PDB file of C-alpha atoms in Angstrom:
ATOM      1  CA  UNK A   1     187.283 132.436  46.945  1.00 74.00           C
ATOM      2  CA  UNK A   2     186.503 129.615  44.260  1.00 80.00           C
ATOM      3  CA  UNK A   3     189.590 128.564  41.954  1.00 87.00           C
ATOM      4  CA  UNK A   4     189.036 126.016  39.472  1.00 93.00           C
ATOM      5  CA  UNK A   5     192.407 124.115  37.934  1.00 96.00           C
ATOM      6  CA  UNK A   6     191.503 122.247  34.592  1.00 97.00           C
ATOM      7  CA  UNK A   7     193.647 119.368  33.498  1.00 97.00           C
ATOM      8  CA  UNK A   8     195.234 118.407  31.027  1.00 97.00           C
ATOM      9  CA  UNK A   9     196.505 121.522  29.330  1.00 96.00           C
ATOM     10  CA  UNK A  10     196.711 120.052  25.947  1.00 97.00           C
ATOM     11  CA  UNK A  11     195.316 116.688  24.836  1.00 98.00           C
ATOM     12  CA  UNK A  12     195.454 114.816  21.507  1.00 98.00           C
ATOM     13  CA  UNK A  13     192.934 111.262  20.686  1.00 98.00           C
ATOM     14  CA  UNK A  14     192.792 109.495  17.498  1.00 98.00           C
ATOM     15  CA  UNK A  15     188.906 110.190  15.841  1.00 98.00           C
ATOM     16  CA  UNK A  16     187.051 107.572  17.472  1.00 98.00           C
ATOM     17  CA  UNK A  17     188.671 108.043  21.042  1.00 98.00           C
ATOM     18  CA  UNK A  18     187.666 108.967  24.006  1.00 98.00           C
ATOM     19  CA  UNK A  19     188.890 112.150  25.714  1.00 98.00           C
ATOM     20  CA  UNK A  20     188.288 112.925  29.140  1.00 98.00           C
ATOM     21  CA  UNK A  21     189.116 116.632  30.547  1.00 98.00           C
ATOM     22  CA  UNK A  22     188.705 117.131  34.560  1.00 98.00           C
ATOM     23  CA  UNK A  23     188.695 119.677  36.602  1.00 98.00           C
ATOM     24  CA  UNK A  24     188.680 120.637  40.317  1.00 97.00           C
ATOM     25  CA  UNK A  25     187.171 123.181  42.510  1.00 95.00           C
ATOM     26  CA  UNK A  26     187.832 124.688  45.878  1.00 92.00           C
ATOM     27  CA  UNK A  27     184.623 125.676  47.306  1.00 88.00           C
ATOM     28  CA  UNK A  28     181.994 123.439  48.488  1.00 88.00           C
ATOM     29  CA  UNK A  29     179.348 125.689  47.983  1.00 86.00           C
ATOM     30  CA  UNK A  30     179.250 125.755  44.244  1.00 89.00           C
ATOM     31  CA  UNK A  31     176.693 124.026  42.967  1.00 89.00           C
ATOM     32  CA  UNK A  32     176.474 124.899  38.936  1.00 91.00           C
ATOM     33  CA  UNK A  33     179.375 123.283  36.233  1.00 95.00           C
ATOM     34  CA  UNK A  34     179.321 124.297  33.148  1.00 96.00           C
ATOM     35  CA  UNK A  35     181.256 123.414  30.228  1.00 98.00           C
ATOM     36  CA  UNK A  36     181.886 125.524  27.588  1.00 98.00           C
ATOM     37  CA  UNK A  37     183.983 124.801  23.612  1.00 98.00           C
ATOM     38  CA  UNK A  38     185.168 127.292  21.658  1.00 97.00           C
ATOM     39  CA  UNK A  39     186.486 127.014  18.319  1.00 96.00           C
ATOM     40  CA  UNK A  40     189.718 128.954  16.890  1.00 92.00           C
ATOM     41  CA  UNK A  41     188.974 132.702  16.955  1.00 90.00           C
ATOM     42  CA  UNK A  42     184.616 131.898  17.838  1.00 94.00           C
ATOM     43  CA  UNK A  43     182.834 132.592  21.034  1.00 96.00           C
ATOM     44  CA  UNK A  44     182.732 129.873  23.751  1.00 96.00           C
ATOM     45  CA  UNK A  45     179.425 128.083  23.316  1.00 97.00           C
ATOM     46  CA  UNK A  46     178.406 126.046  26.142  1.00 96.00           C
ATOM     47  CA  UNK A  47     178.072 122.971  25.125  1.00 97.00           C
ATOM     48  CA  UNK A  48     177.012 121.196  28.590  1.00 97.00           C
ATOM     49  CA  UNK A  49     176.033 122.123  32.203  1.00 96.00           C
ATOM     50  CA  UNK A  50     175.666 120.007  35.562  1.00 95.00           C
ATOM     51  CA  UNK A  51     174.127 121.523  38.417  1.00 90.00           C
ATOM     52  CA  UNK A  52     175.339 120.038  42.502  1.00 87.00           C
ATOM     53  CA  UNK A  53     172.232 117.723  42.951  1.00 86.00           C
ATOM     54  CA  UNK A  54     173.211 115.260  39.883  1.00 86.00           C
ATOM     55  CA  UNK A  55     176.097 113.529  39.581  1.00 92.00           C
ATOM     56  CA  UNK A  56     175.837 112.241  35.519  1.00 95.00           C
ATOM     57  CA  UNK A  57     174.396 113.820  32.612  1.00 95.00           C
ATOM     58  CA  UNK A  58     174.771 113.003  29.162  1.00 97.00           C
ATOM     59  CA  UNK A  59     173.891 114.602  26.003  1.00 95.00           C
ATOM     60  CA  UNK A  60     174.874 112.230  22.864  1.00 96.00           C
ATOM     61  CA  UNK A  61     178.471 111.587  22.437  1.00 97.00           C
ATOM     62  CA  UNK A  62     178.990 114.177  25.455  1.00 98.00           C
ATOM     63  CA  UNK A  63     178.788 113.366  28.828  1.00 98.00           C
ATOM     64  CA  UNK A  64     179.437 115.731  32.596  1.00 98.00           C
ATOM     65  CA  UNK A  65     180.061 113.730  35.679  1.00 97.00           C
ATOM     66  CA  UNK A  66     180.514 115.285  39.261  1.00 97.00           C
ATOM     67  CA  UNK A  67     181.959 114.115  42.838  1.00 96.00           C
ATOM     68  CA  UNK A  68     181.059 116.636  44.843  1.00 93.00           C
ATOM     69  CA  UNK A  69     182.940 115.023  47.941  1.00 94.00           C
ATOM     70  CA  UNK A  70     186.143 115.076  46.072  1.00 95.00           C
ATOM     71  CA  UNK A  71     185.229 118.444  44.333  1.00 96.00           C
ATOM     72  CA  UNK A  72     185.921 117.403  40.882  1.00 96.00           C
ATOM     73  CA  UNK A  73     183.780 117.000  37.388  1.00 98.00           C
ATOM     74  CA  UNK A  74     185.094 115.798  34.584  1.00 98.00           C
ATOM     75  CA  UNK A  75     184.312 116.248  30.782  1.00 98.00           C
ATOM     76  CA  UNK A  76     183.885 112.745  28.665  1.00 98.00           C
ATOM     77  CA  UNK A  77     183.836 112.754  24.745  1.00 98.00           C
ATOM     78  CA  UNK A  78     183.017 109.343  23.253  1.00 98.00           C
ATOM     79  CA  UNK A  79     183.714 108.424  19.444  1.00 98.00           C
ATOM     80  CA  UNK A  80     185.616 111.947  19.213  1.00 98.00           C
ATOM     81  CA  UNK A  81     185.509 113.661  15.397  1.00 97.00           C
ATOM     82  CA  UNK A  82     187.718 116.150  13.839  1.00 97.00           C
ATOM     83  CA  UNK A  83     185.046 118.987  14.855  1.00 97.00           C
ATOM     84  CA  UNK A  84     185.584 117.750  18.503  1.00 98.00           C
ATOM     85  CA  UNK A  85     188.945 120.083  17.953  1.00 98.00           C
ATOM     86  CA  UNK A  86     188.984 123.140  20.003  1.00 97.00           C
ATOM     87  CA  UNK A  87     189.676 124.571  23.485  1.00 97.00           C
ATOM     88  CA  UNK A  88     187.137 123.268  26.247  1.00 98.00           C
ATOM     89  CA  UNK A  89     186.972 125.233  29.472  1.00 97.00           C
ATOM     90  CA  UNK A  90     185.388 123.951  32.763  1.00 97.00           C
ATOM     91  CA  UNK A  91     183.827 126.514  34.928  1.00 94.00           C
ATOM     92  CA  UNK A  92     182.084 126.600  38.855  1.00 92.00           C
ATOM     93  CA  UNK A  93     179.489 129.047  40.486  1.00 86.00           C
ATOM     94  CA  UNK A  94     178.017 129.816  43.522  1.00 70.00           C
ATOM     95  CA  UNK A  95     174.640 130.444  43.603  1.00 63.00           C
ATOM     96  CA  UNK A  96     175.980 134.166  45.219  1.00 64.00           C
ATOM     97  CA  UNK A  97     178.869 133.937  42.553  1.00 52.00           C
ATOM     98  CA  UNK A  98     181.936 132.650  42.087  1.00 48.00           C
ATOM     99  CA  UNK A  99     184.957 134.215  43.720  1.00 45.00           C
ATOM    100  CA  UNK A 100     183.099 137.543  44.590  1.00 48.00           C
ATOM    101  CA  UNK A 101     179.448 137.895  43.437  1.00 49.00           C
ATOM    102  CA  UNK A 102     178.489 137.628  39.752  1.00 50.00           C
ATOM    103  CA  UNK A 103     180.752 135.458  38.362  1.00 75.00           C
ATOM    104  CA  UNK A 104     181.658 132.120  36.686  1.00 86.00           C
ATOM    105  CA  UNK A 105     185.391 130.919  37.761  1.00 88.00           C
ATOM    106  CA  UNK A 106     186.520 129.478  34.471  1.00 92.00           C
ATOM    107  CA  UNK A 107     189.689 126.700  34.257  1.00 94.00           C
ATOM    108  CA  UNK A 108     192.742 127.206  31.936  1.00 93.00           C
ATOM    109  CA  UNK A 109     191.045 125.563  29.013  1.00 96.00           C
ATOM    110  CA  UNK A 110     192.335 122.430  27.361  1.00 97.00           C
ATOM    111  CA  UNK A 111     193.401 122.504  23.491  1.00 97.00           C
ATOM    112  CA  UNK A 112     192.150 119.024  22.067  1.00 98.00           C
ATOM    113  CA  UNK A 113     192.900 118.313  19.036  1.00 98.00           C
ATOM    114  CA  UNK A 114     191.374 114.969  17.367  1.00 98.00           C
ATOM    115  CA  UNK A 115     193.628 112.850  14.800  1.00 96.00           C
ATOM    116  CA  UNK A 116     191.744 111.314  11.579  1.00 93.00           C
TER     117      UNK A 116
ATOM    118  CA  UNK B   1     164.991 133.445  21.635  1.00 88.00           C
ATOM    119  CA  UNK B   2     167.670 135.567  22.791  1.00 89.00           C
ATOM    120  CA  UNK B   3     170.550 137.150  20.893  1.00 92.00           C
ATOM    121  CA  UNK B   4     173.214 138.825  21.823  1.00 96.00           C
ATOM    122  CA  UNK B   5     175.348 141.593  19.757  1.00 96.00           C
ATOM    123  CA  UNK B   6     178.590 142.802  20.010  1.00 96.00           C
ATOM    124  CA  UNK B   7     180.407 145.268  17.658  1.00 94.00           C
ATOM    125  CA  UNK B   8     182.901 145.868  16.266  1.00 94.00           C
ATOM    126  CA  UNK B   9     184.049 142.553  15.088  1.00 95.00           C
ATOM    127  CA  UNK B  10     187.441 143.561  14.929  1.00 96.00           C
ATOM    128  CA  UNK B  11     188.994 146.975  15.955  1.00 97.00           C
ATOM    129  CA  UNK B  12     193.089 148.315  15.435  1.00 97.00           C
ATOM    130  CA  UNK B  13     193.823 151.153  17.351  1.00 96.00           C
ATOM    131  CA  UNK B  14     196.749 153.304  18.331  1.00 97.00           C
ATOM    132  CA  UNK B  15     198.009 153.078  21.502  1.00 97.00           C
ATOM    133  CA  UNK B  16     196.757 156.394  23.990  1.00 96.00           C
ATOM    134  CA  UNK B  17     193.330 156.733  21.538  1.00 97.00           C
ATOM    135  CA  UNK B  18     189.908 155.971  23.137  1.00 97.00           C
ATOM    136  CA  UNK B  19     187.937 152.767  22.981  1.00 96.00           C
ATOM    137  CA  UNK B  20     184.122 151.722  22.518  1.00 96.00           C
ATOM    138  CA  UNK B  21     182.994 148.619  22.319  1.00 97.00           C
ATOM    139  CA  UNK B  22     178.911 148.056  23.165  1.00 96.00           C
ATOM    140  CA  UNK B  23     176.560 145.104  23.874  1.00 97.00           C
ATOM    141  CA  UNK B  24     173.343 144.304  23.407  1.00 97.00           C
ATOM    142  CA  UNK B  25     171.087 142.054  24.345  1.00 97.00           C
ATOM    143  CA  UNK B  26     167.476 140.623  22.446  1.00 96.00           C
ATOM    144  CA  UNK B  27     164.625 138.660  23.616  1.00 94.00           C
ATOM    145  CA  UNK B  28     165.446 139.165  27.126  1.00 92.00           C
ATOM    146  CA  UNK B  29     164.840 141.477  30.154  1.00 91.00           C
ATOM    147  CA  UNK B  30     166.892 142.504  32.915  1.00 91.00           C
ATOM    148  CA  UNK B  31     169.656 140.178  31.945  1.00 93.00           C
ATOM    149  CA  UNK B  32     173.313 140.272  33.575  1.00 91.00           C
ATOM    150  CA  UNK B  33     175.854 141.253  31.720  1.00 94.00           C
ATOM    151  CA  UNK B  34     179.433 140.332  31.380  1.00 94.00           C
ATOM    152  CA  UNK B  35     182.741 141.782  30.250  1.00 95.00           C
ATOM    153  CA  UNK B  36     185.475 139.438  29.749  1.00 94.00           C
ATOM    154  CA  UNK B  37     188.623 139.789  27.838  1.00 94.00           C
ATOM    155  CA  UNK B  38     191.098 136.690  26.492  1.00 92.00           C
ATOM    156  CA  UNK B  39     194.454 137.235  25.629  1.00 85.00           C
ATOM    157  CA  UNK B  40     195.891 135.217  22.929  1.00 80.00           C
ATOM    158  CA  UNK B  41     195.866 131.356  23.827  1.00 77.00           C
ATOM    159  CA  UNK B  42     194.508 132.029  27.206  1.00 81.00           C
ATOM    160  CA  UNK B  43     191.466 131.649  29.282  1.00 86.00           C
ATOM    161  CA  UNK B  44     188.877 134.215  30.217  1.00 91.00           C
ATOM    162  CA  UNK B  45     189.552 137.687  32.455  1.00 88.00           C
ATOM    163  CA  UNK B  46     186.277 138.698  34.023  1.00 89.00           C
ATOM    164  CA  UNK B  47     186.773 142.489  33.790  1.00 92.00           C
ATOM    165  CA  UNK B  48     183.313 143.898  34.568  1.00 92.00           C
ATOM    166  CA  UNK B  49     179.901 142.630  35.496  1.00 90.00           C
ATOM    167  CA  UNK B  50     176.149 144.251  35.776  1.00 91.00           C
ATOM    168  CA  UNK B  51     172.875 142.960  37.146  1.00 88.00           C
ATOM    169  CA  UNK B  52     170.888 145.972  36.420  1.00 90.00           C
ATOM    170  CA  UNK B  53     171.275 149.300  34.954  1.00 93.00           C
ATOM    171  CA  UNK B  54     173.879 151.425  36.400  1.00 90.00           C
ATOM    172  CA  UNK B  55     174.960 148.579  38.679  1.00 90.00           C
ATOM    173  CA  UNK B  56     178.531 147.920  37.602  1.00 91.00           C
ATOM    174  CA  UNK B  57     180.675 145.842  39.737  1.00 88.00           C
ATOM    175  CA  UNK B  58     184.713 145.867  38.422  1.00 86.00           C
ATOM    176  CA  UNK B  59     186.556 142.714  38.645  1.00 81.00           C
ATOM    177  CA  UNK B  60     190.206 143.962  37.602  1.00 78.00           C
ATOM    178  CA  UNK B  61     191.651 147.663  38.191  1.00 66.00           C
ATOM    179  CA  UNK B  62     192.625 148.544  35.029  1.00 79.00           C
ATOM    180  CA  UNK B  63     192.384 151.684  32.733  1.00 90.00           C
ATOM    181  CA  UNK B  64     188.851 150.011  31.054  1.00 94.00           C
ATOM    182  CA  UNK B  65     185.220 151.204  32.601  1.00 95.00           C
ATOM    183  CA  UNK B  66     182.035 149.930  31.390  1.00 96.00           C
ATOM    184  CA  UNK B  67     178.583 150.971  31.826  1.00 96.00           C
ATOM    185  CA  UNK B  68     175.071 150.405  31.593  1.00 97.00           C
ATOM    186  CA  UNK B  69     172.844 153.301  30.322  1.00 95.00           C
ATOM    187  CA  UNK B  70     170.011 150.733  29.311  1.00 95.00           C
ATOM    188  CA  UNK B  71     168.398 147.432  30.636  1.00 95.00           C
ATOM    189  CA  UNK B  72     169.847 145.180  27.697  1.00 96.00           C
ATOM    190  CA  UNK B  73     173.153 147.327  26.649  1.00 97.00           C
ATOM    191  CA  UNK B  74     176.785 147.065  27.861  1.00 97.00           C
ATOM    192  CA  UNK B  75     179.488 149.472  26.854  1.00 97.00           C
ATOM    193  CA  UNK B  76     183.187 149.255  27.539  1.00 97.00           C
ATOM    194  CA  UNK B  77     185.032 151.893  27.240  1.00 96.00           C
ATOM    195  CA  UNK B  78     188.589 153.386  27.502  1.00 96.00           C
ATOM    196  CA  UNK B  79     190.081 157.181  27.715  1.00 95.00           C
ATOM    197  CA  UNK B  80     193.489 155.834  26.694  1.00 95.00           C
ATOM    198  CA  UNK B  81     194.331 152.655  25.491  1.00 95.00           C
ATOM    199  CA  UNK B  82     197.612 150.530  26.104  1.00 94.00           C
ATOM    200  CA  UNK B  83     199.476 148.049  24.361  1.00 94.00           C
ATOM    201  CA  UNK B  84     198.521 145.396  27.021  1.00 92.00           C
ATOM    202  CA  UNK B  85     194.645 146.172  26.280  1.00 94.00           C
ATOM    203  CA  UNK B  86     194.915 143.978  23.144  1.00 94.00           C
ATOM    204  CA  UNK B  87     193.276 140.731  23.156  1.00 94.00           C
ATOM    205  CA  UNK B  88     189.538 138.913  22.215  1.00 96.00           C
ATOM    206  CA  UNK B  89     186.940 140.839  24.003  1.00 97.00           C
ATOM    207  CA  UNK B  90     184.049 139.342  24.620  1.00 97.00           C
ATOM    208  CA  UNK B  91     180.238 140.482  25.935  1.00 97.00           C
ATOM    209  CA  UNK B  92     177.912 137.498  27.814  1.00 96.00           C
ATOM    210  CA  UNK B  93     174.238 137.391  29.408  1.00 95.00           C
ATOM    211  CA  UNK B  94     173.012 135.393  31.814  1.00 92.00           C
ATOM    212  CA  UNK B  95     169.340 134.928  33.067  1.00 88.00           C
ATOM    213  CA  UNK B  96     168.765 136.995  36.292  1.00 81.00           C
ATOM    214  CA  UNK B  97     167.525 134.938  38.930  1.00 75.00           C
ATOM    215  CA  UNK B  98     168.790 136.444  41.928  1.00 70.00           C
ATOM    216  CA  UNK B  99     171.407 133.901  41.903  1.00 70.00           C
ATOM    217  CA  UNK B 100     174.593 133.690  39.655  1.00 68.00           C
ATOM    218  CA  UNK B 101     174.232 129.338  38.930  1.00 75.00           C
ATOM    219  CA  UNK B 102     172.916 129.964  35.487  1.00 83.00           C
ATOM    220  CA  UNK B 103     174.493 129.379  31.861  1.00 89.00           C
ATOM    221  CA  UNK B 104     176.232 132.664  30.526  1.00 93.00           C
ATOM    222  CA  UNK B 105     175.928 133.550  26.916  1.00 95.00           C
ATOM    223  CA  UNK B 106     178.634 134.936  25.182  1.00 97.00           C
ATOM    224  CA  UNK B 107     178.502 136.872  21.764  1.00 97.00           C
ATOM    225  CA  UNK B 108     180.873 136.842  19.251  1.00 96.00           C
ATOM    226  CA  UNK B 109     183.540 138.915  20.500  1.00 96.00           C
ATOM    227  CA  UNK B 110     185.774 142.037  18.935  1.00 97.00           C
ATOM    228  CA  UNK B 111     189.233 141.121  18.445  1.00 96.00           C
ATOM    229  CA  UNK B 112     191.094 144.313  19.155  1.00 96.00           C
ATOM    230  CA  UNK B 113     194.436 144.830  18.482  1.00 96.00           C
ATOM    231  CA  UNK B 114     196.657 148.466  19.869  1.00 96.00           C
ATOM    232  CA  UNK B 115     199.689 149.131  17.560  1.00 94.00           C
TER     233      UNK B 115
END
């Protein structure tokens, strides 16, 4: 089945930094990368997405990249803020599913926490 | 636009008493649903999933069920709950396509704590 591994575990920036959070997966089939943030004690929001067929996209200061020969995707925060701080988790389906059928395999998470 | 509800916010039970938490879903039809449950400082435990009513598919043996009695809601449920059942529980939705590549939603989670 899929397993995702999300480095690093914890990562601190001064505001105005970049931050960069990666992640690997293990099957080639999955083709969908989402990225989600959640704040202390909130609900993950998803704050980003990539499916298998791009390998950039950007959305203001965030920006998804994908090498789907290595099987890796990274997470890239430019000119990071004090609301940048929270726990970002990568995640990687199938289009069948994940490990077994019906599911998103989510990484560890990574705390950041941005410095003014 | 779709919302998605979850109650209670926050729950304290005894250990051994029973547990309800429901879902639902707005603005949507024939969604799949999603239990998953986060312990403190930790990622995300896929305990249950649905893509239709009364199609429930368990990720985790444990002493939690859910179920589905209508298109948009999602119940889980306990007879008897244990200390290790505490944690951030939270309810998601995704668009049913036939496929599983698509965003999930979550809602806002009930904290529940067992004493």
């Amino acid at each position: 089945g899929e397993n995702v591994e999300q480095h690093p575990s914890t990562l601190s920036v001064q505001e105005g930094d970049s931050a960069v959070i990666k992640c690997t997966y293990s099957d080639s089939a999955s083709n969908y990368f989402p990225w989600y943030k959640q704040e202390l004690g909130k609900r993950p929001q998803l704050i980003i997405d990539i499916r298998s067929n791009v390998g950039e996209k950007k959305d203001q200061r965030i920006a998804v990249t994908l090498n789907k020969t290595a099987k890796h995707f990274s997470l890239h925060i430019t000119e990071t803020q004090p609301e940048d701080s929270a726990v970002y988790f990568c995640a990687a389906s199938t289009a069948l599913g994940g490990g077994s059928q019906g599911n998103l395999i989510f990484g560890k998470g990574t705390k950041l926490s941005v410095k003014p | 636009s779709q919302t998605i509800h979850q109650w209670p916010a926050t729950l304290v039970q005894p250990v051994g008493s029973p547990l309800s938490l429901e879902c639902t879903v707005e603005g949507t039809s024939n969604p799949n649903l999603y239990w998953y449950r986060q312990a403190a400082g930790r990622g995300l435990q896929l305990l249950f999933y649905s893509v239709g009513i009364g199609q429930i598919s368990s990720e985790v043996p444990q002493n939690l069920s859910a179920s589905r009695p209508q298109d948009r809601q999602f119940i889980l449920s306990s007879k008897k709950l244990l200390l290790s059942d505490s944690g951030f529980y939270l309810c998601a939705w995704s668009v049913s396509t036939g496929t599983f590549d698509q965003p999930q939603h979550f809602g806002d989670g009930t904290r529940l704590s067992i004493l």
